[in-house]
Short mmCIF file of C-alpha atoms in Angstrom, two decimals:
data_model
loop_
_atom_site.label_atom_id
_atom_site.label_comp_id
_atom_site.label_asym_id
_atom_site.label_seq_id
_atom_site.Cartn_x
_atom_site.Cartn_y
_atom_site.Cartn_z
CA MET A 256 81.45 70.76 5.90
CA THR A 257 80.36 68.14 3.37
CA ALA A 258 76.88 67.12 2.41
CA LEU A 259 77.19 64.11 4.62
CA ASP A 260 77.79 66.36 7.63
CA THR A 261 74.64 68.44 6.98
CA PRO A 262 71.86 67.52 9.44
CA ALA A 263 68.79 66.02 7.81
CA ARG A 264 65.78 68.32 7.54
CA GLY A 265 62.42 66.71 7.56
CA PRO A 266 58.96 68.19 7.26
CA ALA A 267 59.02 69.13 10.94
CA GLY A 268 62.12 71.34 10.67
CA PRO A 269 65.73 70.88 11.69
CA ALA A 270 64.97 68.65 14.62
CA GLY A 271 62.63 66.37 12.68
CA PRO A 272 60.31 64.19 14.76
CA ALA A 273 61.79 65.49 18.01
CA ALA A 274 60.07 68.86 17.49
CA GLN A 275 56.74 67.10 17.14
CA ASP A 276 57.25 65.21 20.37
CA THR A 277 57.72 68.45 22.34
CA SER A 278 54.34 69.79 21.17
CA VAL A 279 52.39 66.78 22.41
CA ARG A 280 50.66 67.40 25.70
CA PRO A 281 51.30 64.85 28.41
CA ARG A 282 48.47 62.40 28.79
CA GLN A 283 46.59 62.29 32.05
CA SER A 284 47.30 59.36 34.26
CA LEU A 285 44.66 56.74 34.88
CA ALA A 286 44.11 58.00 38.42
CA ALA A 287 43.58 61.57 37.21
CA ARG A 288 41.03 60.45 34.63
CA VAL A 289 39.19 58.32 37.20
CA ALA A 290 39.13 61.24 39.65
CA SER A 291 37.82 63.61 36.96
CA GLY A 292 35.08 61.19 35.96
CA ALA A 293 34.14 60.61 39.58
CA ALA A 294 33.89 64.36 40.19
CA GLY A 295 31.58 64.70 37.19
CA GLY A 296 29.52 61.74 38.39
CA VAL A 297 29.20 63.19 41.88
CA LEU A 298 28.06 66.51 40.43
CA ARG A 299 25.41 64.80 38.32
CA VAL A 300 24.16 62.81 41.30
CA PHE A 301 24.03 65.98 43.41
CA LEU A 302 22.04 67.88 40.75
CA LEU A 303 19.69 64.91 40.39
CA LEU A 304 19.09 64.85 44.14
CA VAL A 305 18.41 68.60 44.16
CA ALA A 306 15.91 68.19 41.31
CA LEU A 307 14.16 65.31 43.09
CA PHE A 308 14.05 67.30 46.34
CA TRP A 309 12.51 70.25 44.46
CA LEU A 310 9.84 67.96 42.98
CA VAL A 311 8.83 66.41 46.31
CA PRO A 312 6.09 69.01 47.09
CA THR A 313 4.69 68.67 43.58
CA PHE A 314 4.65 64.90 43.84
CA GLY A 315 3.06 65.10 47.28
CA LEU A 316 0.34 67.38 45.94
CA LEU A 317 -0.28 64.96 43.08
CA VAL A 318 -0.64 62.02 45.45
CA SER A 319 -2.90 64.02 47.77
CA SER A 320 -5.16 64.92 44.86
CA PHE A 321 -5.83 61.20 44.39
CA ARG A 322 -6.56 60.46 48.07
CA ASP A 323 -9.77 60.59 50.04
CA PRO A 324 -10.15 63.64 52.32
CA LYS A 325 -10.43 61.36 55.35
CA ASP A 326 -7.14 59.67 54.50
CA ILE A 327 -5.48 63.05 54.00
CA ALA A 328 -6.63 64.18 57.44
CA SER A 329 -5.48 60.98 59.17
CA SER A 330 -2.05 60.37 57.58
CA GLY A 331 0.61 61.83 55.33
CA TRP A 332 0.71 61.35 51.59
CA TRP A 333 3.76 59.07 51.79
CA THR A 334 1.65 56.32 53.37
CA VAL A 335 0.25 55.64 49.93
CA PHE A 336 3.35 53.54 49.20
CA THR A 337 2.21 51.01 51.81
CA ALA A 338 -1.51 51.40 51.06
CA PRO A 339 -1.95 52.05 47.32
CA ALA A 340 -5.63 51.21 47.62
CA GLU A 341 -6.15 54.71 49.01
CA LEU A 342 -5.72 56.20 45.54
CA THR A 343 -8.97 57.33 43.96
CA ALA A 344 -10.14 59.79 41.31
CA ALA A 345 -13.11 60.94 43.37
CA SER A 346 -11.48 64.31 44.08
CA TYR A 347 -11.20 65.11 40.37
CA ALA A 348 -14.81 64.08 39.90
CA SER A 349 -15.76 66.46 42.72
CA LEU A 350 -13.69 69.18 41.05
CA LEU A 351 -15.51 68.78 37.74
CA LYS A 352 -18.81 69.14 39.56
CA ASN A 353 -17.72 72.45 41.12
CA ASP A 354 -18.93 75.07 38.67
CA GLN A 355 -17.00 77.86 40.37
CA VAL A 356 -13.63 76.14 39.89
CA THR A 357 -14.25 74.90 36.34
CA SER A 358 -15.46 78.30 35.14
CA ALA A 359 -12.46 79.90 36.85
CA LEU A 360 -10.16 77.58 34.91
CA PHE A 361 -11.65 78.74 31.62
CA ASN A 362 -11.42 82.35 32.79
CA THR A 363 -7.72 81.82 33.48
CA VAL A 364 -7.23 80.66 29.91
CA TRP A 365 -9.22 83.61 28.52
CA ILE A 366 -7.06 85.99 30.56
CA THR A 367 -3.65 84.39 30.05
CA VAL A 368 -3.69 83.65 26.32
CA PRO A 369 -4.75 87.14 25.09
CA ALA A 370 -2.48 88.88 27.61
CA THR A 371 0.48 86.82 26.40
CA LEU A 372 -0.20 87.18 22.67
CA LEU A 373 -0.86 90.92 22.86
CA VAL A 374 2.36 91.54 24.79
CA ILE A 375 4.36 89.53 22.24
CA ILE A 376 2.81 91.22 19.19
CA ILE A 377 2.83 94.81 20.46
CA GLY A 378 6.22 94.38 22.13
CA ALA A 379 7.74 93.00 18.92
CA MET A 380 6.46 95.89 16.82
CA ALA A 381 7.58 98.50 19.34
CA GLY A 382 10.96 96.80 19.83
CA TYR A 383 11.58 96.80 16.07
CA ALA A 384 10.62 100.46 15.84
CA PHE A 385 13.00 101.43 18.64
CA ALA A 386 15.80 99.35 17.13
CA TRP A 387 15.65 100.16 13.40
CA MET A 388 13.28 103.03 12.69
CA ASP A 389 14.28 106.68 13.01
CA PHE A 390 11.72 109.03 14.53
CA LYS A 391 11.87 112.13 16.66
CA GLY A 392 12.67 111.53 20.30
CA ARG A 393 13.28 107.81 19.84
CA ASP A 394 15.95 107.54 22.55
CA TRP A 395 13.91 109.60 25.00
CA TRP A 396 10.84 107.47 24.43
CA PHE A 397 12.89 104.33 24.97
CA MET A 398 14.30 105.74 28.20
CA GLY A 399 10.72 106.33 29.32
CA VAL A 400 9.88 102.70 28.59
CA VAL A 401 12.90 101.53 30.59
CA ALA A 402 11.84 103.80 33.48
CA LEU A 403 8.46 102.05 33.58
CA LEU A 404 10.21 98.80 34.50
CA VAL A 405 10.69 100.02 38.06
CA VAL A 406 7.05 101.03 38.59
CA PRO A 407 5.46 98.51 41.01
CA VAL A 408 2.09 96.99 40.22
CA GLN A 409 0.59 98.13 43.51
CA VAL A 410 0.97 101.81 42.55
CA ALA A 411 -1.50 101.49 39.67
CA LEU A 412 -4.21 99.45 41.37
CA ILE A 413 -6.31 102.34 42.69
CA PRO A 414 -5.93 104.76 39.71
CA LEU A 415 -6.71 102.05 37.17
CA SER A 416 -9.64 100.82 39.22
CA GLY A 417 -11.23 104.25 38.87
CA LEU A 418 -10.37 104.43 35.15
CA PHE A 419 -11.77 100.97 34.43
CA GLY A 420 -14.90 101.84 36.40
CA THR A 421 -15.38 104.94 34.26
CA LEU A 422 -14.91 102.90 31.08
CA GLY A 423 -17.29 100.21 32.32
CA ILE A 424 -14.80 97.35 32.19
CA PHE A 425 -14.08 96.99 35.90
CA GLY A 426 -14.83 93.39 36.89
CA ASP A 427 -14.60 92.10 33.31
CA ILE A 428 -11.95 89.85 31.83
CA ILE A 429 -10.90 92.61 29.44
CA GLY A 430 -9.91 94.82 32.36
CA VAL A 431 -7.62 92.13 33.80
CA VAL A 432 -6.12 91.51 30.36
CA LEU A 433 -5.43 95.20 29.76
CA PHE A 434 -3.73 95.55 33.13
CA HIS A 435 -1.40 92.60 32.42
CA VAL A 436 -0.68 93.90 28.92
CA GLY A 437 0.16 97.37 30.20
CA PHE A 438 2.59 96.11 32.81
CA GLY A 439 4.06 93.42 30.56
CA LEU A 440 4.91 95.72 27.64
CA PRO A 441 7.87 97.64 29.19
CA PHE A 442 9.84 94.46 29.80
CA ALA A 443 8.83 93.04 26.41
CA ILE A 444 9.89 96.19 24.53
CA PHE A 445 13.18 96.38 26.44
CA LEU A 446 13.99 92.71 25.80
CA LEU A 447 13.04 92.63 22.11
CA ARG A 448 14.58 95.98 21.26
CA ASN A 449 17.95 94.77 22.52
CA PHE A 450 17.55 91.53 20.58
CA PHE A 451 16.52 93.26 17.34
CA ALA A 452 19.41 95.71 17.62
CA GLU A 453 21.87 92.83 17.26
CA ILE A 454 20.53 91.79 13.86
CA PRO A 455 23.15 92.61 11.18
CA ARG A 456 22.30 95.80 9.34
CA GLU A 457 23.54 94.25 6.08
CA LEU A 458 20.79 91.64 6.26
CA LEU A 459 18.08 94.28 6.55
CA GLU A 460 19.62 96.42 3.82
CA ALA A 461 19.74 93.43 1.48
CA ALA A 462 16.05 92.81 2.06
CA ARG A 463 15.26 96.47 1.38
CA LEU A 464 17.24 96.32 -1.87
CA ASP A 465 15.10 93.37 -2.89
CA GLY A 466 12.03 95.61 -2.55
CA ALA A 467 10.83 94.62 0.93
CA GLY A 468 8.97 97.31 2.83
CA GLU A 469 9.05 97.73 6.59
CA ALA A 470 6.01 95.51 7.14
CA ARG A 471 7.32 92.71 4.94
CA LEU A 472 10.80 93.08 6.40
CA PHE A 473 9.40 92.80 9.91
CA LEU A 474 7.23 89.76 9.17
CA THR A 475 9.50 87.72 6.89
CA VAL A 476 13.00 88.57 8.14
CA VAL A 477 12.96 89.93 11.68
CA MET A 478 10.23 87.80 13.25
CA PRO A 479 11.68 84.41 12.18
CA LEU A 480 15.06 85.44 13.54
CA ALA A 481 13.47 86.51 16.83
CA ALA A 482 11.61 83.23 17.42
CA PRO A 483 13.78 82.18 20.43
CA ALA A 484 13.43 85.61 22.05
CA LEU A 485 9.67 85.63 21.44
CA ALA A 486 9.36 82.16 22.97
CA SER A 487 11.31 83.24 26.06
CA LEU A 488 9.14 86.33 26.44
CA GLY A 489 5.97 84.29 25.96
CA ILE A 490 6.97 81.85 28.71
CA PHE A 491 7.75 84.65 31.16
CA GLN A 492 4.49 86.46 30.42
CA PHE A 493 2.41 83.28 30.52
CA LEU A 494 3.80 82.22 33.91
CA TRP A 495 3.35 85.71 35.36
CA VAL A 496 -0.27 86.06 34.26
CA TRP A 497 -1.28 82.46 35.01
CA ASN A 498 0.03 82.57 38.60
CA ASP A 499 -1.19 86.09 39.37
CA MET A 500 -3.71 86.58 42.12
CA LEU A 501 -3.33 90.21 43.23
CA VAL A 502 -4.47 91.83 39.97
CA ALA A 503 -7.27 89.32 39.46
CA LEU A 504 -8.41 89.74 43.05
CA VAL A 505 -8.80 93.50 42.51
CA PHE A 506 -10.11 93.71 38.94
CA SER A 507 -12.27 90.58 38.59
CA ASP A 508 -15.64 89.69 39.98
CA SER A 509 -17.41 86.38 40.57
CA GLY A 510 -18.00 85.87 36.84
CA SER A 511 -14.47 86.66 35.65
CA GLN A 512 -12.22 85.44 38.46
CA PRO A 513 -9.34 83.11 37.49
CA LEU A 514 -8.35 79.85 39.12
CA THR A 515 -6.03 81.41 41.71
CA VAL A 516 -8.84 83.55 43.13
CA ALA A 517 -11.34 80.68 43.00
CA LEU A 518 -9.04 78.42 45.01
CA GLN A 519 -8.42 81.20 47.52
CA GLN A 520 -12.16 81.61 48.00
CA GLN A 521 -12.54 77.86 48.46
CA VAL A 522 -10.17 78.08 51.40
CA ARG A 523 -12.01 81.07 52.85
CA GLN A 524 -15.48 79.57 52.50
CA PHE A 525 -14.96 75.90 53.25
CA GLY A 526 -11.68 75.73 55.16
CA ALA A 527 -10.95 72.00 54.81
CA ASN A 528 -12.37 71.55 51.32
CA ILE A 529 -9.28 69.52 50.39
CA ASP A 530 -11.07 67.33 47.83
CA VAL A 531 -11.39 70.44 45.61
CA LEU A 532 -8.25 72.30 46.65
CA ALA A 533 -5.76 69.49 46.03
CA PRO A 534 -6.70 68.65 42.42
CA GLY A 535 -7.37 72.32 41.61
CA ALA A 536 -3.98 73.38 42.94
CA PHE A 537 -2.25 70.59 41.02
CA ILE A 538 -3.96 71.57 37.77
CA SER A 539 -3.01 75.19 38.39
CA MET A 540 0.61 74.09 38.88
CA VAL A 541 0.99 71.48 36.16
CA ILE A 542 -0.26 73.55 33.21
CA PRO A 543 2.57 76.13 33.46
CA LEU A 544 5.05 73.26 33.78
CA VAL A 545 3.70 71.68 30.61
CA VAL A 546 3.98 74.99 28.75
CA PHE A 547 7.54 75.50 29.98
CA PHE A 548 8.75 72.03 28.99
CA ALA A 549 6.95 72.26 25.64
CA PHE A 550 8.95 75.39 24.75
CA GLN A 551 12.06 74.54 26.73
CA ARG A 552 14.36 74.38 23.71
CA GLN A 553 13.24 77.79 22.41
CA PHE A 554 13.49 79.23 25.91
CA VAL A 555 17.09 78.07 26.36
CA SER A 556 18.00 79.31 22.87
CA GLY A 557 16.57 82.73 23.61
CA VAL A 558 18.31 83.02 26.96
CA MET A 559 21.66 81.88 25.53
CA ALA A 560 21.31 84.22 22.56
CA GLY A 561 20.72 87.12 24.89
CA ALA A 562 23.68 86.11 27.04
CA VAL A 563 26.04 85.88 24.06
CA LYS A 564 24.88 89.14 22.55
#
């Protein structure tokens, strides 16, 4: 065989460009691409309709909070689209004049914020200790914490009522806060311990070689890395404490009751006191929504990080 008979070899191998053609995937037809885009569009429209349907009660409550009680009793909230003159801020003015509801709103803040911060701080320290510090019985202690996750709140109502009465904090805000902290810590420790355990050991060892002690290591290395998990935990704890009524109904009195209990008592005492109930219920609903959307990015990051790990 002469050199002229030798097949030409290009960069793609003996077959040259033909080998490249076989590796190219067939392009989708125009109909297939249109169908795929239509399917994605239908899914988006469906999810949008579900979201709008879920928001209808919230929107109806908002509209009702701006209507006169007589109009609420005579027609549905959707009639405001044909009679926008019905909208008025008189209900919110009546709410601000109700000392019981306004003080309950401040009590809710004084209960929710400390209960959330204490659970985050104590849970982070305990989770780091269970993840990276060696001490006697560490695994057994952690198993005990996990076992506390299945303890229902109702079991502790009567025993803690007697304990708080002995300590003199029954009926005070501090008693409600301590109850929420005690029942929020098992989940917080479990969540953060699993998150901290996924931090590379080499990173912590490098910080220790640079002279960082446990406190500095925890504050400057571990806590910044755990920001998404801490935000997720904070949102869960905030929503749980803000919307709670059972614990507050048992452990609070008239001077420390939160907004949920105050609204419940408005129904019991006045029945049709809708000019206070509608704006109060909307405020009680919208504040957790604002907190959630404010930390939505951190919440999604924390959930996705936990799912990947």
